[in-house]
mmCIF file of C-alpha atoms in Angstrom:
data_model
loop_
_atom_site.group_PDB
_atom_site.id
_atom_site.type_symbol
_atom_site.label_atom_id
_atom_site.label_comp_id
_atom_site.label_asym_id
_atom_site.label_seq_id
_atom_site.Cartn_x
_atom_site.Cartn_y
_atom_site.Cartn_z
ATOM 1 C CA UNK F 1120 5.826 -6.906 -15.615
ATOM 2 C CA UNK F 1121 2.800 -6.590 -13.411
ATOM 3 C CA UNK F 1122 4.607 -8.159 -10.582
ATOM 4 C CA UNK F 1123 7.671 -6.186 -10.636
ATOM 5 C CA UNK F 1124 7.747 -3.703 -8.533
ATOM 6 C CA UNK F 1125 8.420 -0.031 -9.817
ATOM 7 C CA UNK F 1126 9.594 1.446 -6.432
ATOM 8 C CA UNK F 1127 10.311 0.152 -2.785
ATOM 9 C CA UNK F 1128 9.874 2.416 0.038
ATOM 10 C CA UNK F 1129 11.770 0.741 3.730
ATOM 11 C CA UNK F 1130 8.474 2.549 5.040
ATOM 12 C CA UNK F 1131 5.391 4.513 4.496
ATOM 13 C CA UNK F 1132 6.897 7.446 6.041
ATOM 14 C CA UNK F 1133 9.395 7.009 3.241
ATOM 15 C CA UNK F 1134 7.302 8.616 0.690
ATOM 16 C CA UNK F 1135 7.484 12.033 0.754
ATOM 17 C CA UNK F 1136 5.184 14.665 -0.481
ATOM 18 C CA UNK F 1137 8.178 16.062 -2.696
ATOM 19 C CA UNK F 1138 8.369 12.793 -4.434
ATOM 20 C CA UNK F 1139 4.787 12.511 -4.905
ATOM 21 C CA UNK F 1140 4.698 16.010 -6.751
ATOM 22 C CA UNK F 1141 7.295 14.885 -8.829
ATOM 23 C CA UNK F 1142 5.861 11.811 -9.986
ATOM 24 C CA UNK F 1143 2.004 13.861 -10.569
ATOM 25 C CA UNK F 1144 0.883 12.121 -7.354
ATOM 26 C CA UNK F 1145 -2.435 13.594 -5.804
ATOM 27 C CA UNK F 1146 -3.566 10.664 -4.375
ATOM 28 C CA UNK F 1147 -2.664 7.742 -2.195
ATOM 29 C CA UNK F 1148 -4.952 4.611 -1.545
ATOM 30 C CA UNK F 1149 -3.467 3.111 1.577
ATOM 31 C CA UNK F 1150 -3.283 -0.999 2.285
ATOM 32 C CA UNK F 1151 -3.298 -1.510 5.845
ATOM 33 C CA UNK F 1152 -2.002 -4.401 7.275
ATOM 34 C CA UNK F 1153 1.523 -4.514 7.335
ATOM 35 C CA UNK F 1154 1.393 -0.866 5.314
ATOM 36 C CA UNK F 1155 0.035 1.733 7.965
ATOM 37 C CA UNK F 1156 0.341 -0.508 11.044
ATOM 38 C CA UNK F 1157 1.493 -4.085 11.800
ATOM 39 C CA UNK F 1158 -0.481 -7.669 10.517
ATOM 40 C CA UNK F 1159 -3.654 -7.359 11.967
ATOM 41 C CA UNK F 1160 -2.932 -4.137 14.649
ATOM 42 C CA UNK F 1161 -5.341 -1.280 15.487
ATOM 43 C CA UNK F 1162 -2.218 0.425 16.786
ATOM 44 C CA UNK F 1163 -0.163 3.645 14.448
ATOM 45 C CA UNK F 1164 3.204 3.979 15.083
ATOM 46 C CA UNK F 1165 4.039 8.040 16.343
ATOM 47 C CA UNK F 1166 5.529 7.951 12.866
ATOM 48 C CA UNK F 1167 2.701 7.282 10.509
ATOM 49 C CA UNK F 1168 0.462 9.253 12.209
ATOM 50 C CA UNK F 1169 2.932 11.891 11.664
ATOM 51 C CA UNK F 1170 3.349 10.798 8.126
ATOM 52 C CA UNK F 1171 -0.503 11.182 7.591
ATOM 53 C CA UNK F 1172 -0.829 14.808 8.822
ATOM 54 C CA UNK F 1173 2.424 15.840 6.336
ATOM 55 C CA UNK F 1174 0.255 14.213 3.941
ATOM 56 C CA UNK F 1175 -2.720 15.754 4.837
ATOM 57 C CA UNK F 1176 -0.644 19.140 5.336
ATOM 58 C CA UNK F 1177 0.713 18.326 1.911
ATOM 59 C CA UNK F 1178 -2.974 18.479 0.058
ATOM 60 C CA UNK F 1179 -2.512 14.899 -0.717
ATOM 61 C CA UNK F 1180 -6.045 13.013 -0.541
ATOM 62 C CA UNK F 1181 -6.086 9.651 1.133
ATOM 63 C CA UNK F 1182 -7.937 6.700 1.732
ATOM 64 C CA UNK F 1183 -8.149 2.999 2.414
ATOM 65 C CA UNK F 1184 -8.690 0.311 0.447
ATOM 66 C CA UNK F 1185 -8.419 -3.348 2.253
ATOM 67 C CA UNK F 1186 -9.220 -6.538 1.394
ATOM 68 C CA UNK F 1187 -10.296 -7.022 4.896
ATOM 69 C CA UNK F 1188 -14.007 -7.138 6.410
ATOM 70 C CA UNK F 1189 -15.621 -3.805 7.642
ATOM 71 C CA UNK F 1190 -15.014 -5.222 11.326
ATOM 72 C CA UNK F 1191 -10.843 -4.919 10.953
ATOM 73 C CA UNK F 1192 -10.652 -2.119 8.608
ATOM 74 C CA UNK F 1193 -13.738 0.137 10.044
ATOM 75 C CA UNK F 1194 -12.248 0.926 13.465
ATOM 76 C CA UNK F 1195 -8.505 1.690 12.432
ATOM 77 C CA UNK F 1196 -10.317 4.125 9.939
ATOM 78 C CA UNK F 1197 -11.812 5.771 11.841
ATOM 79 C CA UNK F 1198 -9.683 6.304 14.492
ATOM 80 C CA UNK F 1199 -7.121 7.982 12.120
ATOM 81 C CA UNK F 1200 -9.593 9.728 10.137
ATOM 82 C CA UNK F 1201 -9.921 8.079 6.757
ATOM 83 C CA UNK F 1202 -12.304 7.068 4.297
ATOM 84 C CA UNK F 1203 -12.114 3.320 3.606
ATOM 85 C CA UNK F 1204 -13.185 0.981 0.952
ATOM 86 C CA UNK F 1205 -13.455 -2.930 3.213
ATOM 87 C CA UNK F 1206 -13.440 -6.269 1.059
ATOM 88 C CA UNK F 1207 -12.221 -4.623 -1.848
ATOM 89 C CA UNK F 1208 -11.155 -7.993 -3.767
ATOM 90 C CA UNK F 1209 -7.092 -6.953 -4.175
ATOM 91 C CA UNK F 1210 -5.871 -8.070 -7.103
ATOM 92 C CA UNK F 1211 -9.249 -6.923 -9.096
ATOM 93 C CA UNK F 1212 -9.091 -3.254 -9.314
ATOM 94 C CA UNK F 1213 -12.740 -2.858 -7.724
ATOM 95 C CA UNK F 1214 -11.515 -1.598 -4.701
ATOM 96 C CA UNK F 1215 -9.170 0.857 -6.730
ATOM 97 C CA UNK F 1216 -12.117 2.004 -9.190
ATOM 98 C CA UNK F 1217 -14.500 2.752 -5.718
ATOM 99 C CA UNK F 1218 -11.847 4.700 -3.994
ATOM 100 C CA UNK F 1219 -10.831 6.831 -7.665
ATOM 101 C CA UNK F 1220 -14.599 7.817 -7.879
ATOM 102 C CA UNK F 1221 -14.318 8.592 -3.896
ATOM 103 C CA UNK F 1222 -11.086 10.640 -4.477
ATOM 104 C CA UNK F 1223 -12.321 12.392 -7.488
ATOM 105 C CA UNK F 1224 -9.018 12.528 -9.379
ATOM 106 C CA UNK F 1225 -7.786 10.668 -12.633
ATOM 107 C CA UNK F 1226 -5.468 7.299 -12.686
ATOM 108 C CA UNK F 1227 -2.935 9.232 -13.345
ATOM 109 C CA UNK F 1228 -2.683 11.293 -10.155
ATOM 110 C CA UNK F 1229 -3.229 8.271 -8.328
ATOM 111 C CA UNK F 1230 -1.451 5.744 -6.267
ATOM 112 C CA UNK F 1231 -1.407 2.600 -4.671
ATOM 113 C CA UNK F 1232 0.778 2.014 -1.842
ATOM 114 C CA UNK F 1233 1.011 -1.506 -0.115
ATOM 115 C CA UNK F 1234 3.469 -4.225 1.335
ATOM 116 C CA UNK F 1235 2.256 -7.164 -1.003
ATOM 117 C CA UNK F 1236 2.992 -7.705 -4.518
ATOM 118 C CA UNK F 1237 0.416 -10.507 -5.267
ATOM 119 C CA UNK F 1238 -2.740 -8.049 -4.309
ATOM 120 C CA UNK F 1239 -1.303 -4.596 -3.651
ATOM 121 C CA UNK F 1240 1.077 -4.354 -6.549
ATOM 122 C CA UNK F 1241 -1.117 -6.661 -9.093
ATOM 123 C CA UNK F 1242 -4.078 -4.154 -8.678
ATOM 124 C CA UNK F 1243 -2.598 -1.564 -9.325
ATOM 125 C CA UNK F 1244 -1.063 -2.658 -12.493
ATOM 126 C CA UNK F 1245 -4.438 -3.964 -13.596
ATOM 127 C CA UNK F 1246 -6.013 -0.646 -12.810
ATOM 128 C CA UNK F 1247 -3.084 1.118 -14.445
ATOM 129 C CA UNK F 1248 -1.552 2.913 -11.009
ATOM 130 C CA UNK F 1249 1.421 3.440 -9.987
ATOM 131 C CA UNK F 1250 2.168 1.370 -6.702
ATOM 132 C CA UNK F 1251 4.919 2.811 -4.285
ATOM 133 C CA UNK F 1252 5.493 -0.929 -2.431
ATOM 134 C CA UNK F 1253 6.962 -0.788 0.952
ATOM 135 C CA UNK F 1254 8.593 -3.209 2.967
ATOM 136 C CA UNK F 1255 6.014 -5.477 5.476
ATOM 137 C CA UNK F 1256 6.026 -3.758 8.712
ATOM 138 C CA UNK F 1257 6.358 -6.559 11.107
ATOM 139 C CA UNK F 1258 8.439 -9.482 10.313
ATOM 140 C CA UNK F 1259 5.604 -12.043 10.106
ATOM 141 C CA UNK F 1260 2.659 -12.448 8.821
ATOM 142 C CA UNK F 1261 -1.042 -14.320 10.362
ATOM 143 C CA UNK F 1262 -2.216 -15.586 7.529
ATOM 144 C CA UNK F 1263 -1.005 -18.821 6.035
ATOM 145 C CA UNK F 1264 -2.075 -17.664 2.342
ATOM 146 C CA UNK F 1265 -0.258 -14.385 3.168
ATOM 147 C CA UNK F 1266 3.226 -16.576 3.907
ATOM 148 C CA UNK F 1267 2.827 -18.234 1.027
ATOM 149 C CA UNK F 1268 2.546 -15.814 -1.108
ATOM 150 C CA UNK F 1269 5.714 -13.844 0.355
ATOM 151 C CA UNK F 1270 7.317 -16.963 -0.921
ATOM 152 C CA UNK F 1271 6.114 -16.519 -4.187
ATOM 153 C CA UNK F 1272 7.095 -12.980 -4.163
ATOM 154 C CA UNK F 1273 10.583 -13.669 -3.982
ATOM 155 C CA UNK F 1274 11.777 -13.882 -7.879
ATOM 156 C CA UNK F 1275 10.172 -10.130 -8.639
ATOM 157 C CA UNK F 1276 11.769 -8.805 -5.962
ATOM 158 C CA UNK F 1277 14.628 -10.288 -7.147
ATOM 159 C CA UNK F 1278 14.386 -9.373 -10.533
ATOM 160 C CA UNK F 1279 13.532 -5.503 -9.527
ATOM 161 C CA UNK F 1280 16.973 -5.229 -7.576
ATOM 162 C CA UNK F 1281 18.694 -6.875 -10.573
ATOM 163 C CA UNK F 1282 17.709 -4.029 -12.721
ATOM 164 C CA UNK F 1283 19.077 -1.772 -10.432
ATOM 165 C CA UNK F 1284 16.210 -1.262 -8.542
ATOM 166 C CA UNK F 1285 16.527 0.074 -4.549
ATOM 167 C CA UNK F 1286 15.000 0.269 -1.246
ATOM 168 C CA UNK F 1287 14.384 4.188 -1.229
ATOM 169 C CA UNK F 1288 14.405 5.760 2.984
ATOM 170 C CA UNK F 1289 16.453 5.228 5.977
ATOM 171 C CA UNK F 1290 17.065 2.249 7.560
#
């Protein structure tokens, strides 16, 4: 189902680059709030920056896509070096299609990796991606819309640990 999700991560630093060249991963597209840094943060955690250069290290190609404006996303970007595709209408695939073409590389190689499964998760299924979902960094969220939808989240997750499913990383 397009909700379920396929993988959980505890964290981005989670997802190694020996996991991603099993799975034919070349790619990631990167949410950011509550993905790379905490709900609404310009701050990176020692460990994702680390994370990024392994990545980098790795030959794996990255870039943002956020359904934030240019204001939020533009700075963080650029302060940690990446490409980034603002307002990019998660769960349509737009976002997905602009960073693809950016990336050069086919669906296949690519991924989405985000902490929501109503935008994050949902894109990628509509774009036909694999999305590596990770657990929200920070324990709350801003936005009203966001809470609610966490809510609503709660029957896929529950259905993905039913079939056996598992948070994948240390705790």
């Amino acid at each position: 189902m397009l909700l379920t999700p396929e993988i959980i991560f505890r964290r981005v630093e989670d997802i190694t680059p020996a996991y991603l060249q099993s799975q034919g991963i070349t790619a990631l597209v990167l949410d950011v709030d509550n993905t790379l840094t905490g709900d609404g943060s310009q701050q990176l955690d020692p460990g994702v920056s680390a994370w990024l250069e392994a990545m980098r290290a790795a030959g794996v190609s990255l870039t943002i896509v956020s359904n934030n404006t240019g204001r939020r996303v533009r700075p963080f970007a650029r302060r940690i070096g990446l490409a980034w595709v603002p307002l990019a209408c998660k769960p349509l695939p737009v976002g997905l299609m602009v960073a693809r073409r950016r990336l050069g590389v086919p669906r296949r190689q690519m991924a989405m990796v985000g902490d929501q499964l109503f935008t994050d998760r949902l894109a990628a299924g509509l774009y036909g991606i694999r999305c590596l979902s990770v657990l929200p960094r920070t324990p709350h969220d801003k936005s009203r819309g966001v809470r609610f939808k966490r809510r609503l989240e709660a029957p896929f997750l529950r259905r993905y640990y039913e079939k056996g499913g598992k948070t994948h990383g240390s705790e």
